[in-house]
Amino acid sequence: MSTRIYTRNLPKPTRVTSHANALTRASTTAYSTRSKSTSAANTADDSGEKHALSWAEYLAIRGKKRRWELATTIPITSAAAIAGISYFGANTPQFMGFDPLLMSIVGTAGVAGLGYLISPMLGSQMWKLTHRSQLGLIEEKEKLFHQHIKRNRVDPSTQSTTNPVPDFYGEKIGSMKEYRQWLRDQARYRKKASWGPSN
């Protein structure tokens, strides 16, 4: 006697298998998404650490910026002086009875002085145009640098003709070596202000 197995009423596994496969794919996709997000976050952190400026790098950049400002001083001041000579040479000024030649000299000197004053600002703007990709990092470091300067610089109220304040704003600092020298100058100033100049 043979036994027959009727499978007509058994549930078909097709739909369950389909759901299981869908869940597996969804889980895999979610894991992959989390992995990519974590990887992207780690990459961003690594990138931020990689591109953060060290003090040595920042001070080197600061020194180059100062050289840009100084490099523009001579040509801009000279151009302003030439423009003043050309103008006042052709248009002799008359002012309250003063000697016209004297007024021409004063006017030319004034124009040259104005060129001298604005040349560092022009040099700074030109420098920024060539370092736009790093401006955010530089400005962030600049704030910290000025905090260091304010915290370590001397009290200018104790200065005298024999003991002037050494670089109050730290404008001449362009390297770690110059920064350490600046700190020594501040300490030397404090010592002289407290005990008087040594013989």
Tab-separated table of N, CA and C in Angstrom, residues 10-111:
chain	number	residue	atom	x	y	z
A	10	LEU	N	-0.570	22.768	1.896
A	10	LEU	CA	0.605	23.300	2.603
A	10	LEU	C	0.864	24.741	2.169
A	11	PRO	N	1.314	25.622	3.099
A	11	PRO	CA	1.592	27.028	2.724
A	11	PRO	C	2.778	27.110	1.787
A	12	LYS	N	2.645	27.947	0.829
A	12	LYS	CA	3.737	28.145	-0.112
A	12	LYS	C	4.789	29.068	0.498
A	13	PRO	N	6.062	28.726	0.435
A	13	PRO	CA	7.116	29.507	1.091
A	13	PRO	C	7.562	30.718	0.293
A	14	THR	N	6.985	30.888	-0.874
A	14	THR	CA	7.510	31.933	-1.753
A	14	THR	C	7.431	33.307	-1.124
A	15	ARG	N	6.260	33.693	-0.537
A	15	ARG	CA	6.080	35.031	0.013
A	15	ARG	C	6.959	35.255	1.233
A	16	VAL	N	7.069	34.222	2.128
A	16	VAL	CA	7.917	34.349	3.321
A	16	VAL	C	9.368	34.543	2.927
A	17	THR	N	9.795	33.747	1.963
A	17	THR	CA	11.170	33.875	1.487
A	17	THR	C	11.422	35.248	0.896
A	18	SER	N	10.428	35.756	0.201
A	18	SER	CA	10.563	37.091	-0.394
A	18	SER	C	10.717	38.155	0.670
A	19	HIS	N	9.882	38.044	1.766
A	19	HIS	CA	9.993	39.005	2.871
A	19	HIS	C	11.348	38.901	3.561
A	20	ALA	N	11.815	37.674	3.751
A	20	ALA	CA	13.115	37.482	4.404
A	20	ALA	C	14.229	38.095	3.579
A	21	ASN	N	14.148	37.882	2.283
A	21	ASN	CA	15.165	38.473	1.409
A	21	ASN	C	15.101	39.992	1.436
A	22	ALA	N	13.861	40.517	1.495
A	22	ALA	CA	13.705	41.973	1.546
A	22	ALA	C	14.290	42.536	2.827
A	23	LEU	N	14.024	41.836	3.978
A	23	LEU	CA	14.583	42.287	5.252
A	23	LEU	C	16.103	42.218	5.243
A	24	THR	N	16.614	41.165	4.643
A	24	THR	CA	18.073	41.026	4.561
A	24	THR	C	18.687	42.154	3.753
A	25	ARG	N	18.025	42.459	2.618
A	25	ARG	CA	18.539	43.552	1.785
A	25	ARG	C	18.442	44.888	2.507
A	26	ALA	N	17.316	45.094	3.238
A	26	ALA	CA	17.149	46.354	3.972
A	26	ALA	C	18.190	46.484	5.063
A	27	SER	N	18.432	45.364	5.794
A	27	SER	CA	19.436	45.388	6.855
A	27	SER	C	20.816	45.670	6.295
A	28	THR	N	21.115	45.021	5.167
A	28	THR	CA	22.414	45.244	4.528
A	28	THR	C	22.570	46.683	4.070
A	29	THR	N	21.478	47.225	3.504
A	29	THR	CA	21.515	48.617	3.039
A	29	THR	C	21.704	49.584	4.199
A	30	ALA	N	20.964	49.332	5.320
A	30	ALA	CA	21.084	50.206	6.490
A	30	ALA	C	22.488	50.159	7.058
A	31	TYR	N	23.043	48.935	7.150
A	31	TYR	CA	24.407	48.800	7.669
A	31	TYR	C	25.402	49.518	6.771
A	32	SER	N	25.203	49.346	5.461
A	32	SER	CA	26.096	50.008	4.504
A	32	SER	C	26.006	51.519	4.629
A	33	THR	N	24.755	52.018	4.826
A	33	THR	CA	24.567	53.470	4.979
A	33	THR	C	25.250	53.983	6.232
A	34	ARG	N	25.078	53.223	7.360
A	34	ARG	CA	25.733	53.630	8.609
A	34	ARG	C	27.245	53.610	8.465
A	35	SER	N	27.738	52.578	7.792
A	35	SER	CA	29.187	52.475	7.598
A	35	SER	C	29.716	53.646	6.794
A	36	LYS	N	28.956	54.006	5.730
A	36	LYS	CA	29.385	55.134	4.909
A	36	LYS	C	29.337	56.433	5.691
A	37	SER	N	28.270	56.590	6.536
A	37	SER	CA	28.148	57.813	7.332
A	37	SER	C	29.288	57.923	8.325
A	38	THR	N	29.576	56.782	9.001
A	38	THR	CA	30.680	56.783	9.963
A	38	THR	C	32.002	57.061	9.278
A	39	SER	N	32.190	56.424	8.117
A	39	SER	CA	33.420	56.647	7.358
A	39	SER	C	33.548	58.095	6.924
A	40	ALA	N	32.413	58.685	6.485
A	40	ALA	CA	32.440	60.090	6.062
A	40	ALA	C	32.750	61.003	7.229
A	41	ALA	N	32.155	60.688	8.417
A	41	ALA	CA	32.421	61.519	9.596
A	41	ALA	C	33.881	61.427	10.003
A	42	ASN	N	34.421	60.182	9.992
A	42	ASN	CA	35.829	60.021	10.342
A	42	ASN	C	36.731	60.729	9.348
A	43	THR	N	36.351	60.645	8.064
A	43	THR	CA	37.143	61.328	7.036
A	43	THR	C	37.121	62.823	7.241
A	44	ALA	N	35.931	63.351	7.602
A	44	ALA	CA	35.818	64.792	7.850
A	44	ALA	C	36.673	65.204	9.033
A	45	ASP	N	36.645	64.346	10.119
A	45	ASP	CA	37.469	64.670	11.285
A	45	ASP	C	38.943	64.634	10.931
A	46	ASP	N	39.335	63.574	10.186
A	46	ASP	CA	40.736	63.473	9.784
A	46	ASP	C	41.129	64.644	8.905
A	47	SER	N	40.205	65.041	8.012
A	47	SER	CA	40.499	66.162	7.119
A	47	SER	C	40.665	67.440	7.907
A	48	GLY	N	39.782	67.638	8.939
A	48	GLY	CA	39.888	68.844	9.751
A	48	GLY	C	41.200	68.889	10.501
A	49	GLU	N	41.601	67.697	11.058
A	49	GLU	CA	42.863	67.654	11.776
A	49	GLU	C	44.032	67.876	10.828
A	50	LYS	N	43.894	67.339	9.623
A	50	LYS	CA	44.988	67.433	8.664
A	50	LYS	C	45.206	68.872	8.218
A	51	HIS	N	44.104	69.613	8.038
A	51	HIS	CA	44.210	70.950	7.497
A	51	HIS	C	44.304	72.033	8.575
A	52	ALA	N	44.201	71.653	9.865
A	52	ALA	CA	44.354	72.640	10.926
A	52	ALA	C	45.788	73.160	10.920
A	53	LEU	N	45.915	74.481	11.052
A	53	LEU	CA	47.242	75.093	11.010
A	53	LEU	C	47.943	74.940	12.348
A	54	SER	N	49.186	74.541	12.313
A	54	SER	CA	50.006	74.550	13.521
A	54	SER	C	50.496	75.975	13.755
A	55	TRP	N	51.041	76.217	14.946
A	55	TRP	CA	51.533	77.564	15.246
A	55	TRP	C	52.703	77.930	14.342
A	56	ALA	N	53.554	76.959	14.057
A	56	ALA	CA	54.693	77.243	13.176
A	56	ALA	C	54.215	77.637	11.780
A	57	GLU	N	53.199	76.907	11.272
A	57	GLU	CA	52.662	77.225	9.947
A	57	GLU	C	51.985	78.589	9.940
A	58	TYR	N	51.197	78.851	10.996
A	58	TYR	CA	50.492	80.136	11.057
A	58	TYR	C	51.468	81.304	11.116
A	59	LEU	N	52.488	81.197	11.956
A	59	LEU	CA	53.444	82.298	12.092
A	59	LEU	C	54.247	82.495	10.809
A	60	ALA	N	54.538	81.396	10.111
A	60	ALA	CA	55.222	81.527	8.816
A	60	ALA	C	54.340	82.268	7.816
A	61	ILE	N	53.047	81.935	7.793
A	61	ILE	CA	52.101	82.636	6.919
A	61	ILE	C	52.002	84.099	7.316
A	62	ARG	N	51.985	84.353	8.613
A	62	ARG	CA	51.897	85.730	9.106
A	62	ARG	C	53.124	86.545	8.693
A	63	GLY	N	54.296	85.900	8.744
A	63	GLY	CA	55.509	86.580	8.308
A	63	GLY	C	55.473	86.922	6.828
A	64	LYS	N	54.929	85.998	6.015
A	64	LYS	CA	54.807	86.274	4.580
A	64	LYS	C	53.832	87.418	4.322
A	65	LYS	N	52.763	87.459	5.104
A	65	LYS	CA	51.790	88.545	4.947
A	65	LYS	C	52.435	89.890	5.251
A	66	ARG	N	53.239	89.927	6.300
A	66	ARG	CA	53.920	91.180	6.647
A	66	ARG	C	54.887	91.597	5.541
A	67	ARG	N	55.567	90.630	4.940
A	67	ARG	CA	56.477	90.957	3.843
A	67	ARG	C	55.716	91.502	2.636
A	68	TRP	N	54.511	90.971	2.405
A	68	TRP	CA	53.668	91.521	1.340
A	68	TRP	C	53.338	92.983	1.625
A	69	GLU	N	52.989	93.260	2.872
A	69	GLU	CA	52.629	94.632	3.244
A	69	GLU	C	53.817	95.571	3.090
A	70	LEU	N	54.996	95.098	3.494
A	70	LEU	CA	56.194	95.933	3.356
A	70	LEU	C	56.590	96.097	1.893
A	71	ALA	N	56.380	95.040	1.105
A	71	ALA	CA	56.768	95.098	-0.308
A	71	ALA	C	55.942	96.106	-1.087
A	72	THR	N	54.700	96.326	-0.656
A	72	THR	CA	53.853	97.300	-1.358
A	72	THR	C	54.080	98.727	-0.883
A	73	THR	N	54.787	98.896	0.229
A	73	THR	CA	54.965	100.237	0.791
A	73	THR	C	55.797	101.123	-0.128
A	74	ILE	N	56.930	100.616	-0.601
A	74	ILE	CA	57.842	101.438	-1.409
A	74	ILE	C	57.207	101.870	-2.732
A	75	PRO	N	56.661	100.946	-3.540
A	75	PRO	CA	56.090	101.401	-4.818
A	75	PRO	C	54.882	102.315	-4.662
A	76	ILE	N	54.008	102.030	-3.688
A	76	ILE	CA	52.811	102.864	-3.524
A	76	ILE	C	53.181	104.241	-2.990
A	77	THR	N	54.108	104.297	-2.027
A	77	THR	CA	54.548	105.592	-1.506
A	77	THR	C	55.249	106.396	-2.591
A	78	SER	N	56.090	105.730	-3.377
A	78	SER	CA	56.783	106.420	-4.472
A	78	SER	C	55.795	106.939	-5.508
A	79	ALA	N	54.800	106.111	-5.849
A	79	ALA	CA	53.792	106.544	-6.824
A	79	ALA	C	52.998	107.735	-6.301
A	80	ALA	N	52.672	107.718	-5.008
A	80	ALA	CA	51.939	108.839	-4.416
A	80	ALA	C	52.786	110.109	-4.427
A	81	ALA	N	54.087	109.980	-4.122
A	81	ALA	CA	54.977	111.145	-4.134
A	81	ALA	C	55.103	111.721	-5.545
A	82	ILE	N	55.243	110.852	-6.533
A	82	ILE	CA	55.344	111.317	-7.928
A	82	ILE	C	54.060	112.018	-8.354
A	83	ALA	N	52.917	111.451	-7.949
A	83	ALA	CA	51.636	112.084	-8.273
A	83	ALA	C	51.522	113.450	-7.608
A	84	GLY	N	52.006	113.553	-6.359
A	84	GLY	CA	51.971	114.838	-5.662
A	84	GLY	C	52.857	115.874	-6.325
A	85	ILE	N	54.050	115.448	-6.730
A	85	ILE	CA	54.968	116.373	-7.409
A	85	ILE	C	54.367	116.844	-8.729
A	86	SER	N	53.774	115.917	-9.472
A	86	SER	CA	53.179	116.276	-10.765
A	86	SER	C	52.025	117.259	-10.591
A	87	TYR	N	51.205	117.016	-9.576
A	87	TYR	CA	50.036	117.885	-9.379
A	87	TYR	C	50.437	119.258	-8.850
A	88	PHE	N	51.199	119.257	-7.757
A	88	PHE	CA	51.537	120.537	-7.135
A	88	PHE	C	52.573	121.308	-7.945
A	89	GLY	N	53.325	120.596	-8.800
A	89	GLY	CA	54.242	121.304	-9.683
A	89	GLY	C	53.512	122.103	-10.740
A	90	ALA	N	52.391	121.577	-11.211
A	90	ALA	CA	51.604	122.278	-12.236
A	90	ALA	C	50.568	123.215	-11.635
A	91	ASN	N	50.171	122.958	-10.388
A	91	ASN	CA	49.151	123.777	-9.723
A	91	ASN	C	49.707	124.257	-8.386
A	92	THR	N	50.393	125.377	-8.412
A	92	THR	CA	51.005	125.901	-7.192
A	92	THR	C	49.915	126.368	-6.234
A	93	PRO	N	49.848	125.784	-5.033
A	93	PRO	CA	48.766	126.140	-4.116
A	93	PRO	C	48.991	127.499	-3.451
A	94	GLN	N	47.903	128.198	-3.231
A	94	GLN	CA	47.913	129.466	-2.509
A	94	GLN	C	47.090	129.273	-1.238
A	95	PHE	N	47.740	129.500	-0.080
A	95	PHE	CA	47.016	129.272	1.171
A	95	PHE	C	47.461	130.277	2.223
A	96	MET	N	46.580	131.204	2.557
A	96	MET	CA	46.773	132.169	3.650
A	96	MET	C	48.111	132.898	3.559
A	97	GLY	N	48.542	133.188	2.354
A	97	GLY	CA	49.751	133.976	2.178
A	97	GLY	C	51.047	133.227	2.373
A	98	PHE	N	50.996	131.906	2.567
A	98	PHE	CA	52.230	131.134	2.725
A	98	PHE	C	52.959	131.028	1.387
A	99	ASP	N	54.259	130.771	1.477
A	99	ASP	CA	55.081	130.618	0.275
A	99	ASP	C	54.536	129.460	-0.569
A	100	PRO	N	54.200	129.690	-1.838
A	100	PRO	CA	53.657	128.615	-2.685
A	100	PRO	C	54.585	127.412	-2.805
A	101	LEU	N	55.898	127.663	-2.846
A	101	LEU	CA	56.837	126.545	-2.937
A	101	LEU	C	56.759	125.681	-1.686
A	102	LEU	N	56.677	126.351	-0.525
A	102	LEU	CA	56.557	125.611	0.735
A	102	LEU	C	55.271	124.788	0.759
A	103	MET	N	54.179	125.382	0.293
A	103	MET	CA	52.905	124.666	0.276
A	103	MET	C	52.942	123.479	-0.697
A	104	SER	N	53.685	123.641	-1.800
A	104	SER	CA	53.834	122.522	-2.739
A	104	SER	C	54.576	121.363	-2.084
A	105	ILE	N	55.623	121.704	-1.323
A	105	ILE	CA	56.391	120.666	-0.625
A	105	ILE	C	55.523	119.972	0.420
A	106	VAL	N	54.762	120.781	1.176
A	106	VAL	CA	53.885	120.209	2.206
A	106	VAL	C	52.817	119.314	1.569
A	107	GLY	N	52.234	119.788	0.465
A	107	GLY	CA	51.213	118.993	-0.218
A	107	GLY	C	51.763	117.684	-0.748
A	108	THR	N	52.952	117.733	-1.335
A	108	THR	CA	53.576	116.510	-1.858
A	108	THR	C	53.887	115.529	-0.732
A	109	ALA	N	54.409	116.078	0.380
A	109	ALA	CA	54.708	115.221	1.529
A	109	ALA	C	53.433	114.594	2.091
A	110	GLY	N	52.348	115.375	2.089
A	110	GLY	CA	51.077	114.842	2.579
A	110	GLY	C	50.554	113.702	1.721
A	111	VAL	N	50.649	113.863	0.415
A	111	VAL	CA	50.192	112.801	-0.493
A	111	VAL	C	51.063	111.553	-0.339
